[in-house]
Structures are given as structure tokens and as C-alpha cells.
Short mmCIF file of N, CA and C in Angstrom, two decimals:
data_model
loop_
_atom_site.label_atom_id
_atom_site.label_comp_id
_atom_site.label_asym_id
_atom_site.label_seq_id
_atom_site.Cartn_x
_atom_site.Cartn_y
_atom_site.Cartn_z
N ALA A 1 87.59 89.27 111.69
CA ALA A 1 88.87 89.03 112.18
C ALA A 1 89.88 89.71 111.78
N HIS A 2 91.04 89.95 112.40
CA HIS A 2 91.93 90.76 112.24
C HIS A 2 93.22 89.66 111.77
N LEU A 3 93.92 90.20 110.82
CA LEU A 3 95.19 89.36 110.56
C LEU A 3 96.30 90.01 110.97
N ALA A 4 97.14 89.40 111.84
CA ALA A 4 98.37 89.63 112.39
C ALA A 4 98.97 88.09 112.19
N SER A 5 100.16 88.22 111.90
CA SER A 5 100.90 86.96 111.57
C SER A 5 101.59 86.57 113.11
N ASN A 6 101.98 87.58 114.05
CA ASN A 6 102.64 87.27 115.20
C ASN A 6 101.91 88.10 116.20
N GLY A 7 102.23 87.82 117.36
CA GLY A 7 101.91 88.42 118.71
C GLY A 7 102.64 89.93 118.67
N VAL A 8 103.91 90.29 117.93
CA VAL A 8 104.50 91.34 117.80
C VAL A 8 103.47 92.51 116.87
N ALA A 9 103.34 91.80 115.82
CA ALA A 9 102.34 92.27 114.82
C ALA A 9 100.99 93.00 115.30
N CYS A 10 100.41 91.89 116.23
CA CYS A 10 99.23 92.08 116.57
C CYS A 10 99.13 93.39 117.58
N ARG A 11 100.39 93.36 118.51
CA ARG A 11 100.27 94.33 119.49
C ARG A 11 100.49 95.62 118.75
N ALA A 12 101.50 95.60 117.48
CA ALA A 12 101.35 96.75 117.00
C ALA A 12 100.49 97.45 116.40
N SER A 13 99.74 96.64 115.75
CA SER A 13 98.39 97.05 115.09
C SER A 13 97.44 97.34 116.16
N ALA A 14 97.49 97.03 117.33
CA ALA A 14 96.60 97.38 118.23
C ALA A 14 97.00 98.70 118.98
N LEU A 15 98.26 98.73 118.86
CA LEU A 15 98.72 100.17 119.31
C LEU A 15 98.56 101.54 118.27
N GLN A 16 98.76 101.11 117.00
CA GLN A 16 98.50 102.09 116.11
C GLN A 16 96.97 102.51 116.06
N GLY A 17 95.95 101.47 115.96
CA GLY A 17 94.61 101.41 116.05
C GLY A 17 94.32 102.54 117.33
N ALA A 18 94.80 102.52 118.26
CA ALA A 18 94.49 103.13 119.53
C ALA A 18 95.05 104.44 119.29
N GLY A 19 96.04 104.80 118.74
CA GLY A 19 96.53 105.93 118.43
C GLY A 19 95.59 106.94 117.50
N LEU A 20 95.16 105.95 116.58
CA LEU A 20 94.23 106.50 115.48
C LEU A 20 92.72 107.15 115.95
N LEU A 21 92.48 106.17 117.13
CA LEU A 21 91.28 106.44 117.64
C LEU A 21 91.08 107.69 118.68
N ARG A 22 92.39 107.88 119.40
CA ARG A 22 92.48 109.02 120.17
C ARG A 22 92.39 110.29 119.22
N VAL A 23 92.92 110.09 118.11
CA VAL A 23 92.95 111.30 117.06
C VAL A 23 91.80 111.64 116.94
N GLY A 24 90.71 110.48 116.82
CA GLY A 24 89.48 110.47 116.38
C GLY A 24 88.41 111.10 117.53
N ARG A 25 89.02 110.90 118.64
CA ARG A 25 88.21 111.18 119.95
C ARG A 25 88.37 112.75 119.99
N GLN A 26 89.56 113.10 119.84
CA GLN A 26 90.19 114.50 120.01
C GLN A 26 89.17 115.15 118.86
N TRP A 27 89.44 114.99 117.61
CA TRP A 27 88.45 115.81 116.83
C TRP A 27 86.98 115.79 116.99
N HIS A 28 86.65 114.65 117.39
CA HIS A 28 85.06 114.46 117.90
C HIS A 28 84.60 115.69 118.67
N GLY A 29 85.63 116.49 119.78
CA GLY A 29 85.17 117.36 120.36
C GLY A 29 85.18 118.82 119.62
N THR A 30 86.02 118.63 118.80
CA THR A 30 86.20 120.00 117.95
C THR A 30 85.37 119.82 116.49
N CYS A 31 84.68 118.98 115.97
CA CYS A 31 84.02 118.86 114.84
C CYS A 31 82.78 118.41 114.82
N GLY A 32 82.06 118.67 116.00
CA GLY A 32 80.55 118.29 116.45
C GLY A 32 80.53 116.83 116.88
N THR A 33 79.25 116.20 116.70
CA THR A 33 79.06 114.74 116.91
C THR A 33 79.48 113.93 115.80
N TRP A 34 80.14 112.91 115.86
CA TRP A 34 80.38 111.79 115.17
C TRP A 34 80.27 110.48 115.78
N GLY A 35 79.44 110.58 116.53
CA GLY A 35 79.13 109.31 117.48
C GLY A 35 79.98 108.87 118.10
N LEU A 36 79.62 107.69 118.84
CA LEU A 36 80.58 107.13 119.80
C LEU A 36 81.98 106.57 119.28
N TRP A 37 83.11 106.59 120.02
CA TRP A 37 84.35 105.95 119.52
C TRP A 37 84.49 105.13 120.59
N PRO A 38 84.97 104.05 119.80
CA PRO A 38 85.63 102.75 120.49
C PRO A 38 86.99 102.91 121.22
N LYS A 39 87.37 102.77 122.22
CA LYS A 39 88.76 103.00 123.13
C LYS A 39 89.58 101.92 122.22
N ARG A 40 89.24 100.87 121.86
CA ARG A 40 90.37 100.08 121.12
C ARG A 40 90.03 99.57 119.84
N GLY A 41 90.89 99.08 119.34
CA GLY A 41 90.73 98.54 117.74
C GLY A 41 92.03 98.38 116.89
N HIS A 42 92.11 97.64 115.75
CA HIS A 42 93.32 97.22 115.20
C HIS A 42 93.26 98.53 114.31
N HIS A 43 94.73 98.59 113.73
CA HIS A 43 94.94 99.98 112.75
C HIS A 43 94.13 99.87 111.61
N ALA A 44 93.90 98.71 111.02
CA ALA A 44 92.68 98.76 109.78
C ALA A 44 91.49 99.28 110.06
N THR A 45 91.16 98.81 110.93
CA THR A 45 89.58 98.91 111.23
C THR A 45 89.46 100.57 111.69
N ALA A 46 90.45 101.04 112.61
CA ALA A 46 90.17 102.50 113.01
C ALA A 46 90.81 103.45 111.98
N PHE A 47 91.42 102.94 111.15
CA PHE A 47 91.71 103.73 109.89
C PHE A 47 90.44 103.71 108.97
N GLY A 48 89.66 102.53 108.74
CA GLY A 48 88.40 102.66 108.27
C GLY A 48 87.36 103.25 108.88
N LEU A 49 87.36 103.79 110.14
CA LEU A 49 86.44 104.20 110.89
C LEU A 49 86.57 105.73 110.43
N LEU A 50 87.93 106.10 110.92
CA LEU A 50 88.34 107.78 110.67
C LEU A 50 88.05 108.00 109.42
N ALA A 51 88.26 107.12 108.34
CA ALA A 51 88.07 107.76 106.89
C ALA A 51 86.61 107.86 106.58
N ALA A 52 85.83 106.82 107.20
CA ALA A 52 84.25 106.91 107.04
C ALA A 52 83.79 108.16 107.91
N ARG A 53 84.16 108.59 109.09
CA ARG A 53 83.65 109.56 109.77
C ARG A 53 84.35 110.89 109.00
N LEU A 54 85.26 110.84 108.21
CA LEU A 54 85.78 112.02 107.56
C LEU A 54 85.09 112.01 106.27
N SER A 55 83.87 111.33 105.94
CA SER A 55 83.66 111.34 104.48
C SER A 55 84.45 110.99 103.40
N LEU A 56 85.46 110.25 103.42
CA LEU A 56 86.37 109.85 102.29
C LEU A 56 85.55 108.76 101.30
N GLY A 57 85.95 108.86 100.28
CA GLY A 57 85.23 107.75 99.39
C GLY A 57 86.20 106.68 99.63
N GLU A 58 85.65 105.36 99.12
CA GLU A 58 86.20 104.43 99.67
C GLU A 58 87.49 104.08 98.78
N LEU A 59 87.78 104.75 97.28
CA LEU A 59 89.00 104.75 96.70
C LEU A 59 89.93 105.28 97.33
N ALA A 60 89.58 106.51 97.73
CA ALA A 60 90.52 107.45 98.30
C ALA A 60 91.06 106.83 99.79
N THR A 61 90.14 106.25 100.64
CA THR A 61 90.59 105.52 101.65
C THR A 61 91.30 104.18 101.33
N LEU A 62 91.13 103.75 100.33
CA LEU A 62 92.08 102.49 100.05
C LEU A 62 93.58 103.24 99.28
N HIS A 63 93.58 103.98 98.78
CA HIS A 63 94.73 104.39 98.51
C HIS A 63 95.61 105.02 99.63
N ALA A 64 94.76 105.66 100.49
CA ALA A 64 95.41 106.30 101.71
C ALA A 64 96.11 105.19 102.74
N PHE A 65 95.52 104.03 102.89
CA PHE A 65 95.64 103.13 103.56
C PHE A 65 97.11 102.43 103.13
N ALA A 66 96.71 102.27 101.70
CA ALA A 66 97.97 101.52 100.90
C ALA A 66 99.03 102.52 100.89
N TYR A 67 98.99 103.66 100.74
CA TYR A 67 100.20 104.67 101.19
C TYR A 67 100.77 104.70 102.22
N CYS A 68 100.15 104.81 103.58
CA CYS A 68 100.70 104.69 104.91
C CYS A 68 101.39 103.13 104.90
N THR A 69 100.82 102.10 104.31
CA THR A 69 101.31 100.90 104.83
C THR A 69 102.69 100.81 103.69
N VAL A 70 102.58 101.22 102.57
CA VAL A 70 103.87 100.99 101.94
C VAL A 70 104.96 101.94 102.48
N ARG A 71 104.72 103.18 102.96
CA ARG A 71 105.50 104.15 103.19
C ARG A 71 106.22 103.61 104.76
N ASP A 72 105.25 103.22 105.61
CA ASP A 72 105.73 102.81 106.66
C ASP A 72 106.84 101.49 106.72
N SER A 73 106.37 100.75 105.84
CA SER A 73 107.08 99.27 105.55
C SER A 73 108.52 99.76 104.75
N LEU A 74 108.76 100.73 104.14
CA LEU A 74 109.86 101.16 103.23
C LEU A 74 110.82 102.11 104.50
N SER A 75 109.99 102.72 105.20
CA SER A 75 110.53 103.85 106.18
C SER A 75 111.37 102.89 107.16
N ALA A 76 110.74 101.28 107.40
CA ALA A 76 111.25 100.60 108.34
C ALA A 76 112.65 99.72 107.64
N ALA A 77 112.59 99.73 106.48
CA ALA A 77 113.71 98.95 105.65
C ALA A 77 114.90 99.80 105.34
N VAL A 78 114.65 100.93 105.37
CA VAL A 78 115.82 102.51 105.42
C VAL A 78 116.38 102.49 106.64
N ARG A 79 115.45 102.38 107.80
CA ARG A 79 116.11 102.34 109.18
C ARG A 79 117.04 101.33 109.43
N LEU A 80 116.58 99.89 108.90
CA LEU A 80 117.50 98.90 109.22
C LEU A 80 118.41 98.77 108.13
N ASN A 81 118.88 99.57 107.22
CA ASN A 81 119.97 99.91 106.24
C ASN A 81 119.57 98.90 105.12
N LEU A 82 118.53 98.42 104.85
CA LEU A 82 118.27 97.42 103.65
C LEU A 82 118.09 98.14 102.76
N LEU A 83 117.53 99.20 102.37
CA LEU A 83 117.50 100.10 101.39
C LEU A 83 118.20 101.55 101.78
N GLY A 84 118.57 102.37 100.84
CA GLY A 84 118.79 103.51 100.77
C GLY A 84 117.70 104.47 100.70
N PRO A 85 117.65 105.74 101.25
CA PRO A 85 116.65 106.66 101.14
C PRO A 85 115.93 107.00 99.69
N LEU A 86 116.95 106.79 98.55
CA LEU A 86 116.60 107.29 97.41
C LEU A 86 115.87 105.91 96.73
N MET A 87 116.43 104.85 97.15
CA MET A 87 115.80 103.75 96.63
C MET A 87 114.47 103.37 96.91
N ALA A 88 114.32 103.75 98.23
CA ALA A 88 112.96 103.79 98.96
C ALA A 88 111.95 104.40 98.11
N VAL A 89 112.33 105.68 97.69
CA VAL A 89 111.38 106.62 97.19
C VAL A 89 111.08 105.73 95.93
N GLU A 90 111.92 105.52 95.12
CA GLU A 90 111.84 104.65 93.91
C GLU A 90 110.79 103.72 94.01
N VAL A 91 111.24 102.67 94.92
CA VAL A 91 110.38 101.50 94.82
C VAL A 91 108.90 101.93 95.62
N GLN A 92 108.92 102.78 96.22
CA GLN A 92 107.47 103.35 96.63
C GLN A 92 106.63 103.83 95.77
N GLY A 93 107.46 104.70 94.88
CA GLY A 93 106.52 105.05 93.65
C GLY A 93 105.80 103.79 92.78
N ALA A 94 107.04 103.13 92.56
CA ALA A 94 106.76 101.66 91.70
C ALA A 94 105.32 100.92 92.35
N ILE A 95 105.60 100.58 93.65
CA ILE A 95 104.43 99.95 94.28
C ILE A 95 103.30 100.62 94.13
N LEU A 96 103.19 101.78 94.56
CA LEU A 96 102.10 102.66 94.70
C LEU A 96 101.12 102.74 93.22
N GLN A 97 102.34 103.16 92.05
CA GLN A 97 101.47 102.83 90.78
C GLN A 97 100.93 101.67 90.56
N ASP A 98 101.67 100.53 90.64
CA ASP A 98 100.74 99.05 90.73
C ASP A 98 99.38 98.92 91.23
N LEU A 99 99.81 99.47 92.63
CA LEU A 99 98.39 99.29 93.61
C LEU A 99 97.52 100.09 92.97
N SER A 100 97.57 101.39 92.52
CA SER A 100 96.78 102.17 92.13
C SER A 100 95.98 101.74 90.82
N ALA A 101 96.67 101.22 90.04
CA ALA A 101 95.87 100.64 88.82
C ALA A 101 95.07 99.48 89.33
N GLU A 102 95.56 98.77 90.26
CA GLU A 102 94.58 97.72 90.54
C GLU A 102 93.46 97.99 91.20
N LEU A 103 93.79 98.86 92.16
CA LEU A 103 92.70 99.35 93.10
C LEU A 103 91.56 100.09 91.97
N ILE A 104 92.11 100.59 91.15
CA ILE A 104 90.99 101.49 90.02
C ILE A 104 90.36 100.52 89.41
N GLU A 105 91.00 99.23 88.79
CA GLU A 105 90.64 98.23 88.25
C GLU A 105 89.38 97.43 89.08
N LEU A 106 89.94 97.07 90.07
CA LEU A 106 88.91 96.29 91.21
C LEU A 106 87.60 97.25 91.83
N HIS A 107 87.71 98.57 92.13
CA HIS A 107 86.78 99.42 92.33
C HIS A 107 86.14 100.33 91.52
N GLY A 108 86.96 100.40 90.41
CA GLY A 108 86.42 101.60 89.57
C GLY A 108 86.82 102.84 89.83
N ASP A 109 86.61 103.95 89.00
CA ASP A 109 87.00 105.38 89.29
C ASP A 109 85.78 105.82 89.87
N THR A 110 85.58 105.99 91.31
CA THR A 110 84.38 106.70 91.87
C THR A 110 84.40 108.22 91.83
N GLY A 111 85.10 109.03 91.15
CA GLY A 111 85.45 110.47 91.23
C GLY A 111 86.23 110.78 92.41
N ASP A 112 87.24 109.98 92.77
CA ASP A 112 88.30 110.30 93.63
C ASP A 112 89.53 110.78 93.13
N ALA A 113 89.58 111.02 91.57
CA ALA A 113 90.78 110.82 90.92
C ALA A 113 91.53 112.33 91.37
N ALA A 114 90.64 113.52 91.75
CA ALA A 114 91.36 114.78 92.17
C ALA A 114 92.22 114.43 93.54
N VAL A 115 91.55 113.83 94.31
CA VAL A 115 92.39 113.16 95.49
C VAL A 115 93.43 112.46 95.44
N LEU A 116 93.52 111.52 94.52
CA LEU A 116 94.36 110.78 94.40
C LEU A 116 95.76 111.32 93.74
N ALA A 117 95.29 112.30 92.71
CA ALA A 117 96.17 113.00 92.10
C ALA A 117 96.91 113.85 92.80
N ALA A 118 96.44 114.38 93.94
CA ALA A 118 97.32 115.28 94.63
C ALA A 118 98.09 114.50 95.79
N GLY A 119 97.60 113.36 96.20
CA GLY A 119 98.05 112.35 97.08
C GLY A 119 99.02 111.97 96.80
N CYS A 120 99.19 110.57 97.09
CA CYS A 120 100.30 109.63 97.03
C CYS A 120 100.76 109.04 95.91
N CYS A 121 99.88 108.94 94.72
CA CYS A 121 99.79 108.22 93.21
C CYS A 121 100.52 109.00 92.23
#
């Protein structure tokens, strides 16, 4: 089951998922056979499918999804003038640091440390 608190969030998730799946179908033509691609799906499931097809590790996928979610939420807060851009960067760093420690605690260090160090956290 997909979690969406309301119709607007559900539609946004479906549109984001459709966009990611379009990207996956485009790569399918240039990167060999990755199997069939669905035409629809919510953001989280499409993100997971794309990460799996790119052979990303579980921890790297979780960190990437967390980064995208936090970044997008804080970007919306900046656009709504709820936070300034510099405060958003500070908040993003604090949230991602906490999430990173929690994800590693829950899933263990699976050798994705180099990916994470170069990425968001």
C-alpha cells in the first residue's frame, strides 16, 4: 500500500513516480535490457525500482531517498518563505546527519560508506 495523506499528496507522488519511470525507460534504450518498466507508480516505488536497476546498495538507496525527500521539503519551505536558504542548509545537514546515523544503526554499514561520504551526508 502507498501512503499518501490526501488526494493532492497522492497525485504528486504518482506524478513524481511517472517522471522517474520515464527516465528509467529512456535509460533502458541506452543501457541494455533492464526488463519491463511499468507506466505508473508512486515516487517511493519508482525510486526503489530505479535504484535496484542501477545496482545501488540498500543503504545508499535509503540515504539517497532520504536526501531527496528532505531537500524537496526544505526547498518548498524556502519557496514559502518559512525558512531562509542558509537556515534550510543548516536544517538539512542536521536532519540528514541524524537520519544517516539511524539508518546505519538499523541496517548496518554495508560497504556503501564511500558513496555516502561523497553524497549527501
